[in-house]
Each structure stands twice: as C-alpha cells, then as structure tokens.
PDB file of C-alpha atoms in Angstrom:
ATOM      1  CA  MET A  80      -0.035  -0.164  -0.063  1.00 54.00           C
ATOM      2  CA  THR A  81       1.570   3.100  -0.989  1.00 60.00           C
ATOM      3  CA  GLU A  82      -1.087   5.893  -0.823  1.00 80.00           C
ATOM      4  CA  ALA A  83      -1.688   8.008   2.086  1.00 91.00           C
ATOM      5  CA  ILE A  84      -4.100   6.566   4.846  1.00 95.00           C
ATOM      6  CA  ARG A  85      -5.819   9.040   6.780  1.00 97.00           C
ATOM      7  CA  VAL A  86      -8.024   8.585  10.010  1.00 98.00           C
ATOM      8  CA  ARG A  87      -9.800  10.429  12.374  1.00 98.00           C
ATOM      9  CA  ALA A  88     -11.037   9.805  15.801  1.00 98.00           C
ATOM     10  CA  PRO A  89     -13.327  11.977  18.380  1.00 98.00           C
ATOM     11  CA  ALA A  90     -12.854  13.385  21.616  1.00 98.00           C
ATOM     12  CA  THR A  91     -14.991  11.789  24.376  1.00 98.00           C
ATOM     13  CA  THR A  92     -16.480  12.724  27.784  1.00 98.00           C
ATOM     14  CA  ALA A  93     -16.813  10.047  30.245  1.00 97.00           C
ATOM     15  CA  ASN A  94     -18.601   9.223  33.510  1.00 96.00           C
ATOM     16  CA  ILE A  95     -21.346  11.645  32.645  1.00 96.00           C
ATOM     17  CA  GLY A  96     -21.723  12.015  36.478  1.00 94.00           C
ATOM     18  CA  ALA A  97     -22.651   8.649  38.074  1.00 95.00           C
ATOM     19  CA  GLY A  98     -21.538   6.393  35.421  1.00 96.00           C
ATOM     20  CA  PHE A  99     -18.022   6.056  36.742  1.00 95.00           C
ATOM     21  CA  ASP A 100     -15.789   4.055  34.416  1.00 94.00           C
ATOM     22  CA  CYS A 101     -18.961   2.901  32.441  1.00 96.00           C
ATOM     23  CA  ALA A 102     -20.738   5.762  30.453  1.00 97.00           C
ATOM     24  CA  GLY A 103     -18.972   7.774  27.608  1.00 97.00           C
ATOM     25  CA  ALA A 104     -19.915   9.921  24.945  1.00 98.00           C
ATOM     26  CA  ALA A 105     -18.150  10.992  21.757  1.00 98.00           C
ATOM     27  CA  LEU A 106     -17.747  14.730  20.846  1.00 98.00           C
ATOM     28  CA  ASP A 107     -17.522  16.357  17.597  1.00 98.00           C
ATOM     29  CA  LEU A 108     -13.933  17.281  18.025  1.00 98.00           C
ATOM     30  CA  TRP A 109     -11.265  15.436  16.446  1.00 98.00           C
ATOM     31  CA  ASN A 110      -7.557  14.148  16.252  1.00 98.00           C
ATOM     32  CA  GLU A 111      -5.999  12.773  12.941  1.00 98.00           C
ATOM     33  CA  LEU A 112      -3.351  10.668  11.738  1.00 98.00           C
ATOM     34  CA  GLU A 113      -1.706  10.661   8.402  1.00 97.00           C
ATOM     35  CA  LEU A 114       0.058   7.526   7.453  1.00 96.00           C
ATOM     36  CA  ARG A 115       2.387   7.449   4.932  1.00 94.00           C
ATOM     37  CA  PRO A 116       5.297   5.067   3.637  1.00 92.00           C
ATOM     38  CA  GLY A 117       8.387   6.525   5.239  1.00 85.00           C
ATOM     39  CA  ASP A 118      12.113   6.061   5.914  1.00 76.00           C
ATOM     40  CA  GLY A 119      11.530   3.686   9.069  1.00 69.00           C
ATOM     41  CA  ARG A 120      12.362   6.416  11.724  1.00 82.00           C
ATOM     42  CA  VAL A 121       9.460   5.593  13.986  1.00 89.00           C
ATOM     43  CA  ASP A 122       8.720   6.934  17.474  1.00 92.00           C
ATOM     44  CA  ARG A 123       7.869   3.668  18.969  1.00 92.00           C
ATOM     45  CA  GLU A 124       7.288   5.051  22.335  1.00 94.00           C
ATOM     46  CA  HIS A 125       4.232   7.352  20.900  1.00 96.00           C
ATOM     47  CA  LEU A 126       0.919   5.962  22.190  1.00 97.00           C
ATOM     48  CA  GLY A 127      -0.561   5.880  18.586  1.00 98.00           C
ATOM     49  CA  VAL A 128       2.344   3.874  17.387  1.00 97.00           C
ATOM     50  CA  ARG A 129       2.420   1.369  20.037  1.00 98.00           C
ATOM     51  CA  ALA A 130      -1.616   1.006  19.402  1.00 98.00           C
ATOM     52  CA  PHE A 131      -0.723   0.624  15.810  1.00 98.00           C
ATOM     53  CA  GLU A 132       1.760  -2.085  16.335  1.00 97.00           C
ATOM     54  CA  ARG A 133      -0.900  -4.301  18.091  1.00 97.00           C
ATOM     55  CA  LEU A 134      -1.816  -4.890  14.618  1.00 98.00           C
ATOM     56  CA  ALA A 135       0.789  -4.224  12.243  1.00 96.00           C
ATOM     57  CA  PRO A 136       4.559  -3.409  12.115  1.00 95.00           C
ATOM     58  CA  ALA A 137       5.621   0.457  12.115  1.00 95.00           C
ATOM     59  CA  ASP A 138       8.431  -0.270  10.081  1.00 91.00           C
ATOM     60  CA  GLY A 139       8.369   1.658   6.693  1.00 91.00           C
ATOM     61  CA  TRP A 140       5.582   3.945   7.852  1.00 94.00           C
ATOM     62  CA  SER A 141       5.592   7.816   8.707  1.00 95.00           C
ATOM     63  CA  PHE A 142       3.184   8.985  11.335  1.00 96.00           C
ATOM     64  CA  ARG A 143       1.554  12.570  11.556  1.00 96.00           C
ATOM     65  CA  PHE A 144      -0.590  13.283  14.354  1.00 97.00           C
ATOM     66  CA  SER A 145      -2.414  16.309  14.667  1.00 97.00           C
ATOM     67  CA  GLY A 146      -5.793  17.660  16.028  1.00 96.00           C
ATOM     68  CA  ASP A 147      -8.021  19.749  17.939  1.00 96.00           C
ATOM     69  CA  ILE A 148      -8.391  17.870  21.309  1.00 97.00           C
ATOM     70  CA  PRO A 149      -6.868  19.513  24.299  1.00 96.00           C
ATOM     71  CA  GLN A 150      -4.406  17.218  25.904  1.00 93.00           C
ATOM     72  CA  ALA A 151      -4.777  16.173  29.787  1.00 90.00           C
ATOM     73  CA  ARG A 152      -8.020  18.172  30.074  1.00 94.00           C
ATOM     74  CA  GLY A 153     -10.358  15.428  30.824  1.00 95.00           C
ATOM     75  CA  LEU A 154     -11.683  15.086  26.847  1.00 97.00           C
ATOM     76  CA  GLY A 155     -10.406  11.514  26.107  1.00 96.00           C
ATOM     77  CA  SER A 156      -7.242  13.000  23.936  1.00 96.00           C
ATOM     78  CA  SER A 157      -5.205   9.796  24.792  1.00 96.00           C
ATOM     79  CA  ALA A 158      -8.045   7.511  23.780  1.00 97.00           C
ATOM     80  CA  SER A 159      -8.392   9.178  20.641  1.00 98.00           C
ATOM     81  CA  ILE A 160      -4.862   8.562  19.784  1.00 98.00           C
ATOM     82  CA  VAL A 161      -5.183   4.908  20.703  1.00 98.00           C
ATOM     83  CA  ALA A 162      -7.986   4.679  18.687  1.00 98.00           C
ATOM     84  CA  LEU A 163      -6.154   6.344  15.649  1.00 98.00           C
ATOM     85  CA  GLY A 164      -3.392   3.825  15.681  1.00 98.00           C
ATOM     86  CA  LEU A 165      -6.075   0.809  16.003  1.00 98.00           C
ATOM     87  CA  VAL A 166      -7.945   1.993  13.207  1.00 98.00           C
ATOM     88  CA  ALA A 167      -5.003   2.656  10.977  1.00 98.00           C
ATOM     89  CA  GLY A 168      -3.382  -0.661  12.131  1.00 98.00           C
ATOM     90  CA  ALA A 169      -6.374  -2.436  10.986  1.00 97.00           C
ATOM     91  CA  ILE A 170      -6.429  -0.582   7.431  1.00 97.00           C
ATOM     92  CA  VAL A 171      -2.659  -1.633   6.948  1.00 96.00           C
ATOM     93  CA  ARG A 172      -3.604  -5.211   8.031  1.00 94.00           C
ATOM     94  CA  ASP A 173      -6.426  -5.143   5.640  1.00 94.00           C
ATOM     95  CA  GLU A 174      -8.644  -6.624   8.433  1.00 93.00           C
ATOM     96  CA  GLU A 175     -12.132  -5.306   9.659  1.00 92.00           C
ATOM     97  CA  LEU A 176     -12.206  -5.955  13.193  1.00 96.00           C
ATOM     98  CA  PRO A 177     -15.288  -5.347  15.331  1.00 96.00           C
ATOM     99  CA  PRO A 178     -15.057  -2.443  18.159  1.00 97.00           C
ATOM    100  CA  GLU A 179     -14.817  -4.693  20.930  1.00 97.00           C
ATOM    101  CA  ALA A 180     -11.708  -6.500  19.447  1.00 97.00           C
ATOM    102  CA  LEU A 181     -10.247  -3.197  18.926  1.00 98.00           C
ATOM    103  CA  LEU A 182     -10.978  -2.210  22.614  1.00 98.00           C
ATOM    104  CA  GLU A 183      -9.481  -5.567  23.649  1.00 97.00           C
ATOM    105  CA  LEU A 184      -6.378  -4.520  21.895  1.00 97.00           C
ATOM    106  CA  GLY A 185      -6.309  -0.915  23.342  1.00 97.00           C
ATOM    107  CA  ILE A 186      -7.528  -0.976  26.675  1.00 95.00           C
ATOM    108  CA  GLU A 187      -4.293  -1.844  28.455  1.00 94.00           C
ATOM    109  CA  LEU A 188      -2.782   1.247  26.684  1.00 94.00           C
ATOM    110  CA  GLU A 189      -5.794   3.530  27.286  1.00 90.00           C
ATOM    111  CA  GLY A 190      -6.568   2.361  30.701  1.00 86.00           C
ATOM    112  CA  HIS A 191     -10.081   3.709  30.316  1.00 85.00           C
ATOM    113  CA  GLY A 192     -12.712   1.649  28.463  1.00 92.00           C
ATOM    114  CA  ASP A 193     -15.323   4.246  28.701  1.00 95.00           C
ATOM    115  CA  ASN A 194     -13.300   6.757  26.779  1.00 96.00           C
ATOM    116  CA  LEU A 195     -11.887   4.339  24.229  1.00 97.00           C
ATOM    117  CA  ALA A 196     -15.260   2.664  23.585  1.00 98.00           C
ATOM    118  CA  ALA A 197     -17.241   5.959  22.611  1.00 98.00           C
ATOM    119  CA  ALA A 198     -13.860   6.901  20.459  1.00 98.00           C
ATOM    120  CA  LEU A 199     -14.319   3.587  18.672  1.00 98.00           C
ATOM    121  CA  VAL A 200     -18.024   3.616  17.994  1.00 98.00           C
ATOM    122  CA  GLY A 201     -19.414   7.199  18.287  1.00 98.00           C
ATOM    123  CA  GLY A 202     -22.760   8.141  19.991  1.00 98.00           C
ATOM    124  CA  VAL A 203     -23.379   7.400  23.661  1.00 98.00           C
ATOM    125  CA  CYS A 204     -21.882   4.106  25.075  1.00 96.00           C
ATOM    126  CA  LEU A 205     -21.694   1.880  28.189  1.00 96.00           C
ATOM    127  CA  THR A 206     -18.779  -0.311  28.608  1.00 96.00           C
ATOM    128  CA  TRP A 207     -17.994  -3.221  30.828  1.00 95.00           C
ATOM    129  CA  GLY A 208     -14.644  -5.155  30.602  1.00 93.00           C
ATOM    130  CA  THR A 209     -14.244  -5.411  26.854  1.00 93.00           C
ATOM    131  CA  ARG A 210     -17.786  -5.191  25.913  1.00 96.00           C
ATOM    132  CA  ILE A 211     -19.573  -2.122  24.501  1.00 97.00           C
ATOM    133  CA  VAL A 212     -23.246  -1.058  23.676  1.00 97.00           C
ATOM    134  CA  ARG A 213     -24.055   1.991  22.023  1.00 97.00           C
ATOM    135  CA  ILE A 214     -27.340   3.017  23.671  1.00 96.00           C
ATOM    136  CA  ALA A 215     -28.260   6.217  21.930  1.00 96.00           C
ATOM    137  CA  ASP A 216     -27.278   8.501  19.208  1.00 96.00           C
ATOM    138  CA  ALA A 217     -27.390  11.798  21.315  1.00 96.00           C
ATOM    139  CA  THR A 218     -27.730  12.872  24.665  1.00 97.00           C
ATOM    140  CA  PRO A 219     -30.925  14.686  26.160  1.00 96.00           C
ATOM    141  CA  ALA A 220     -29.029  17.615  26.442  1.00 97.00           C
ATOM    142  CA  ALA A 221     -26.293  19.676  24.429  1.00 98.00           C
ATOM    143  CA  PRO A 222     -22.678  19.457  25.750  1.00 98.00           C
ATOM    144  CA  VAL A 223     -20.939  22.793  26.235  1.00 98.00           C
ATOM    145  CA  ALA A 224     -17.495  22.185  27.462  1.00 98.00           C
ATOM    146  CA  VAL A 225     -15.406  24.608  29.784  1.00 98.00           C
ATOM    147  CA  VAL A 226     -11.883  23.875  29.427  1.00 97.00           C
ATOM    148  CA  PRO A 227      -9.435  25.633  31.865  1.00 95.00           C
ATOM    149  CA  ALA A 228      -5.790  26.527  30.943  1.00 89.00           C
ATOM    150  CA  ALA A 229      -4.337  24.142  33.647  1.00 86.00           C
ATOM    151  CA  ARG A 230      -3.918  20.699  32.900  1.00 84.00           C
ATOM    152  CA  GLY A 231      -4.777  17.891  34.956  1.00 75.00           C
ATOM    153  CA  LEU A 232      -3.219  14.444  35.419  1.00 73.00           C
ATOM    154  CA  THR A 233      -5.697  11.501  35.206  1.00 72.00           C
ATOM    155  CA  ALA A 234      -3.239   9.321  37.816  1.00 72.00           C
ATOM    156  CA  GLU A 235      -3.377  11.858  40.712  1.00 76.00           C
ATOM    157  CA  SER A 236      -6.902  12.363  40.111  1.00 74.00           C
ATOM    158  CA  ARG A 237      -7.647   8.736  40.573  1.00 77.00           C
ATOM    159  CA  ALA A 238      -5.096   8.751  43.519  1.00 84.00           C
ATOM    160  CA  ALA A 239      -7.583  11.224  45.224  1.00 86.00           C
ATOM    161  CA  LEU A 240     -10.470   8.441  45.278  1.00 90.00           C
ATOM    162  CA  PRO A 241     -10.870   6.600  48.551  1.00 90.00           C
ATOM    163  CA  GLU A 242     -10.710   2.741  48.577  1.00 92.00           C
ATOM    164  CA  SER A 243     -14.064   2.938  50.257  1.00 94.00           C
ATOM    165  CA  VAL A 244     -17.265   5.408  50.520  1.00 94.00           C
ATOM    166  CA  PRO A 245     -19.984   5.483  53.087  1.00 96.00           C
ATOM    167  CA  HIS A 246     -23.040   3.118  52.124  1.00 96.00           C
ATOM    168  CA  ALA A 247     -25.258   6.127  51.716  1.00 97.00           C
ATOM    169  CA  ASP A 248     -23.007   7.642  49.066  1.00 96.00           C
ATOM    170  CA  ALA A 249     -22.980   4.403  47.197  1.00 95.00           C
ATOM    171  CA  ALA A 250     -26.488   3.682  47.224  1.00 97.00           C
ATOM    172  CA  PHE A 251     -27.165   7.678  46.159  1.00 97.00           C
ATOM    173  CA  SER A 252     -24.597   7.115  43.222  1.00 96.00           C
ATOM    174  CA  ALA A 253     -26.091   3.801  42.253  1.00 96.00           C
ATOM    175  CA  GLY A 254     -29.550   5.158  42.019  1.00 97.00           C
ATOM    176  CA  ARG A 255     -28.232   8.023  39.708  1.00 96.00           C
ATOM    177  CA  ALA A 256     -26.368   5.638  37.621  1.00 96.00           C
ATOM    178  CA  ALA A 257     -29.813   3.875  36.878  1.00 96.00           C
ATOM    179  CA  LEU A 258     -31.579   7.041  36.213  1.00 96.00           C
ATOM    180  CA  LEU A 259     -28.627   8.048  33.652  1.00 97.00           C
ATOM    181  CA  GLY A 260     -28.690   4.820  31.890  1.00 95.00           C
ATOM    182  CA  ALA A 261     -32.569   5.263  31.524  1.00 96.00           C
ATOM    183  CA  ALA A 262     -32.245   8.906  30.731  1.00 96.00           C
ATOM    184  CA  LEU A 263     -29.843   8.164  27.850  1.00 94.00           C
ATOM    185  CA  ALA A 264     -31.680   5.281  26.420  1.00 93.00           C
ATOM    186  CA  THR A 265     -35.050   7.415  26.417  1.00 94.00           C
ATOM    187  CA  ARG A 266     -33.588  10.695  25.903  1.00 93.00           C
ATOM    188  CA  SER A 267     -35.702  11.922  28.643  1.00 96.00           C
ATOM    189  CA  ALA A 268     -34.444  15.293  29.634  1.00 96.00           C
ATOM    190  CA  ASP A 269     -36.151  15.081  33.004  1.00 96.00           C
ATOM    191  CA  LEU A 270     -34.443  11.915  33.882  1.00 97.00           C
ATOM    192  CA  PHE A 271     -30.985  13.281  32.644  1.00 97.00           C
ATOM    193  CA  GLU A 272     -31.421  16.533  34.845  1.00 96.00           C
ATOM    194  CA  ALA A 273     -32.146  14.224  37.785  1.00 95.00           C
ATOM    195  CA  ALA A 274     -28.923  12.006  36.994  1.00 96.00           C
ATOM    196  CA  LEU A 275     -26.363  14.464  36.985  1.00 95.00           C
ATOM    197  CA  ASP A 276     -24.980  14.262  40.263  1.00 93.00           C
ATOM    198  CA  ASP A 277     -22.628  11.792  42.035  1.00 95.00           C
ATOM    199  CA  ARG A 278     -20.871  10.795  45.136  1.00 95.00           C
ATOM    200  CA  LEU A 279     -18.440   8.277  44.077  1.00 93.00           C
ATOM    201  CA  HIS A 280     -15.694  10.295  42.428  1.00 94.00           C
ATOM    202  CA  GLU A 281     -16.612  13.996  41.884  1.00 94.00           C
ATOM    203  CA  PRO A 282     -16.508  15.092  45.284  1.00 93.00           C
ATOM    204  CA  TYR A 283     -12.857  13.990  45.892  1.00 93.00           C
ATOM    205  CA  ARG A 284     -11.651  15.383  42.511  1.00 91.00           C
ATOM    206  CA  ALA A 285     -13.319  18.759  43.211  1.00 86.00           C
ATOM    207  CA  GLU A 286     -10.105  20.214  44.681  1.00 85.00           C
ATOM    208  CA  SER A 287      -8.149  19.655  41.406  1.00 86.00           C
ATOM    209  CA  ALA A 288     -11.349  20.627  39.383  1.00 90.00           C
ATOM    210  CA  PRO A 289     -12.547  23.768  40.834  1.00 92.00           C
ATOM    211  CA  LEU A 290     -14.608  24.797  37.981  1.00 95.00           C
ATOM    212  CA  LEU A 291     -17.269  22.110  38.841  1.00 95.00           C
ATOM    213  CA  GLY A 292     -18.010  23.737  42.204  1.00 95.00           C
ATOM    214  CA  LEU A 293     -18.175  27.185  40.755  1.00 96.00           C
ATOM    215  CA  ILE A 294     -20.501  26.223  37.726  1.00 97.00           C
ATOM    216  CA  ARG A 295     -22.540  24.059  39.980  1.00 96.00           C
ATOM    217  CA  GLY A 296     -22.997  26.819  42.620  1.00 95.00           C
ATOM    218  CA  GLN A 297     -24.430  29.191  39.725  1.00 96.00           C
ATOM    219  CA  LEU A 298     -25.613  26.959  37.038  1.00 96.00           C
ATOM    220  CA  PRO A 299     -26.710  28.818  33.729  1.00 96.00           C
ATOM    221  CA  ALA A 300     -30.305  29.290  33.345  1.00 93.00           C
ATOM    222  CA  ALA A 301     -30.199  27.129  30.106  1.00 93.00           C
ATOM    223  CA  ALA A 302     -28.559  24.132  31.554  1.00 97.00           C
ATOM    224  CA  LEU A 303     -29.776  21.106  33.045  1.00 97.00           C
ATOM    225  CA  GLY A 304     -26.796  20.297  35.065  1.00 97.00           C
ATOM    226  CA  ALA A 305     -22.992  20.147  34.901  1.00 98.00           C
ATOM    227  CA  THR A 306     -20.516  17.183  35.206  1.00 97.00           C
ATOM    228  CA  LEU A 307     -16.924  16.549  35.382  1.00 96.00           C
ATOM    229  CA  SER A 308     -15.298  15.116  32.100  1.00 97.00           C
ATOM    230  CA  GLY A 309     -13.523  12.092  32.763  1.00 93.00           C
ATOM    231  CA  ALA A 310     -10.962  12.956  35.615  1.00 89.00           C
ATOM    232  CA  GLY A 311     -11.381  16.648  34.811  1.00 91.00           C
ATOM    233  CA  PRO A 312     -10.457  19.506  34.971  1.00 95.00           C
ATOM    234  CA  THR A 313     -12.902  20.087  32.123  1.00 97.00           C
ATOM    235  CA  VAL A 314     -16.414  20.712  33.157  1.00 97.00           C
ATOM    236  CA  ILE A 315     -19.449  19.738  30.620  1.00 98.00           C
ATOM    237  CA  VAL A 316     -22.328  21.848  31.103  1.00 98.00           C
ATOM    238  CA  TRP A 317     -25.360  20.088  29.745  1.00 98.00           C
ATOM    239  CA  ALA A 318     -27.612  22.725  27.989  1.00 98.00           C
ATOM    240  CA  ARG A 319     -30.922  22.527  26.986  1.00 95.00           C
ATOM    241  CA  PRO A 320     -31.618  21.632  23.404  1.00 92.00           C
ATOM    242  CA  GLY A 321     -31.572  24.987  21.256  1.00 94.00           C
ATOM    243  CA  ASP A 322     -29.975  26.911  24.201  1.00 96.00           C
ATOM    244  CA  GLU A 323     -26.368  26.103  23.887  1.00 95.00           C
ATOM    245  CA  ALA A 324     -25.390  29.314  22.507  1.00 96.00           C
ATOM    246  CA  ALA A 325     -27.050  31.228  25.163  1.00 96.00           C
ATOM    247  CA  CYS A 326     -25.287  28.723  27.809  1.00 97.00           C
ATOM    248  CA  ALA A 327     -22.026  29.183  26.151  1.00 97.00           C
ATOM    249  CA  GLU A 328     -22.372  33.052  26.143  1.00 97.00           C
ATOM    250  CA  GLU A 329     -22.871  33.193  29.686  1.00 97.00           C
ATOM    251  CA  LEU A 330     -20.167  30.824  30.703  1.00 98.00           C
ATOM    252  CA  ARG A 331     -17.593  32.935  28.627  1.00 97.00           C
ATOM    253  CA  SER A 332     -18.741  36.172  30.347  1.00 97.00           C
ATOM    254  CA  ARG A 333     -18.314  34.235  33.697  1.00 97.00           C
ATOM    255  CA  PHE A 334     -15.023  32.659  32.843  1.00 97.00           C
ATOM    256  CA  PRO A 335     -13.024  34.727  30.236  1.00 97.00           C
ATOM    257  CA  ALA A 336      -9.879  33.046  31.143  1.00 95.00           C
ATOM    258  CA  GLU A 337     -11.274  29.412  30.096  1.00 97.00           C
ATOM    259  CA  GLN A 338     -12.216  27.835  26.815  1.00 97.00           C
ATOM    260  CA  VAL A 339     -15.921  27.426  26.401  1.00 98.00           C
ATOM    261  CA  LEU A 340     -16.654  24.898  23.498  1.00 97.00           C
ATOM    262  CA  PRO A 341     -20.415  24.445  22.377  1.00 97.00           C
ATOM    263  CA  LEU A 342     -20.140  20.868  20.964  1.00 97.00           C
ATOM    264  CA  ALA A 343     -22.112  18.004  19.622  1.00 97.00           C
ATOM    265  CA  ILE A 344     -22.369  14.404  20.119  1.00 98.00           C
ATOM    266  CA  SER A 345     -20.683  12.673  17.303  1.00 98.00           C
ATOM    267  CA  GLN A 346     -22.806  10.101  15.594  1.00 96.00           C
ATOM    268  CA  THR A 347     -19.484   8.499  14.265  1.00 97.00           C
ATOM    269  CA  GLY A 348     -16.388   7.081  15.903  1.00 98.00           C
ATOM    270  CA  ALA A 349     -13.034   6.455  14.680  1.00 98.00           C
ATOM    271  CA  GLY A 350     -12.541   5.948  11.127  1.00 97.00           C
ATOM    272  CA  PRO A 351     -10.947   6.843   7.783  1.00 96.00           C
ATOM    273  CA  THR A 352     -11.680  10.092   6.300  1.00 93.00           C
TER     274      THR A 352
END
C-alpha cells in the first residue's frame, strides 16, 4: 500500500456524573493521523504508534498526528490517539475488526474503557470489561465544554479517590447511575437532569477541578446540570437543546480565562476520512 492513509477519532466525555468508568459519549472534536510510507524512523514510544503495532509493524511508515482535542483536560485525547493507531493498523492489516476486538487490543494502553469505547463507535456508550453497547445516538442535552488552561493528570485524580465510600453515598450514586442509563436510552431530559449528580468520584476530585463547584454553584439558566469530564479538569455543562449558544455566552462572560466549546455528540467514531 503506497497511498496515504488518513483516519480521525473523536474526543470523548466519560463518567457523565454517576456513570463512573462505564458511560461515555463521543464529541464532535477530532484528532487525526496521516500515515504514509516512510524511511523507517519511528517513535515507538508514541501512544498511537504502540496502538498501531498491536495490529501491524510500524516499520516503513511515517506517522503524522494532529488535531484539536486539548491534551490532559479530561476530553479523551489519549483514547483518541489509541483509537487512531488501532484503526490505522487494522487498515494496513486489511482486516475489519469489530469495535470490541479493538477495545480489547487497546484497553491496556488507554486504561479507560469508557473513553476508548466511545471513541471507537461514536454516540453514547456503556462499557464493561471489553464489552460495548451503544445505547443512544445523542444525549438529552447539548454538551458545552468549559476547558481550563491548567492541565490535569488522570493518575493524580484517581489517586484522590478513597478505597471505600459510605454506604449512603454508594446507594446515592447507584441510583443516579440507573437514572443515567434510563435517561440516555430514552433521551428523557427530566431523567437526565435528575441523574447529573454523583458521590462516588466527583466530590473527591473537586479540589483539582474547581470549575465544577463554581459552575454548579451558579448553574446557567439554560443548563440542566454539569458534570466533570472524565477525571477533569474540564467541566461539561449540559444545555437544554437549542439553548447551547446562550449557555456558552453566559459561561464565557463568567469565565473569560477558560475555553468554552459548544459541542455536539458525534454520530461516528474513529475511522478513515
């Protein structure tokens, strides 16, 4: 194969409140990979190249990664890069692999199945182990990302989580997770609004993601709620459909130092362009 191969993969927002390590949605914000025959000089430590080599040798190829997904902000940049490598590797191998097979190949590299699953298949997904089910094409509210300038480290954020939580908090989050699944499957705005709270991980990550408390303390009038995107520090404000522009405008006026991105749920996951 001598022609260039171009693939792209979306950003993702994971957890979506109480859907900890399970729920994820693909966002219409992209990273890309251009693969061309090369001179054999390959950075084998690059995450995308490591994913590629799960399926095909990198020798003889030149890798050019680019894109718009902010790094280390909780928007699934690393999952997107892994998805790019996996999809490109499958193309070079000339084998059409199902998303669950790609997830199994990439989960060790990425570490977060909820992000990688959504990056691979698009829409709104639930994942457990190496299983994926796409339960909806869209969410009941429109995502508006508030992205701080400061980066966040997932390892540090996860280290802040306690080994156990009070039974009452576990029951609260289990109930909200059930509501979240029902809201996503039925696209019920009322259920979705009720589901956007958590006591399992968000309270413990609040110190490293101060935007969440600030936004929830004064939620925009056009919003149903707000969730930490993955491990943060980005916050997703869930605007009522049709009101995302007004929601974004209010957020920009309140947080001029932050990047405010009105987004949409991507109908497609990683694939060739």
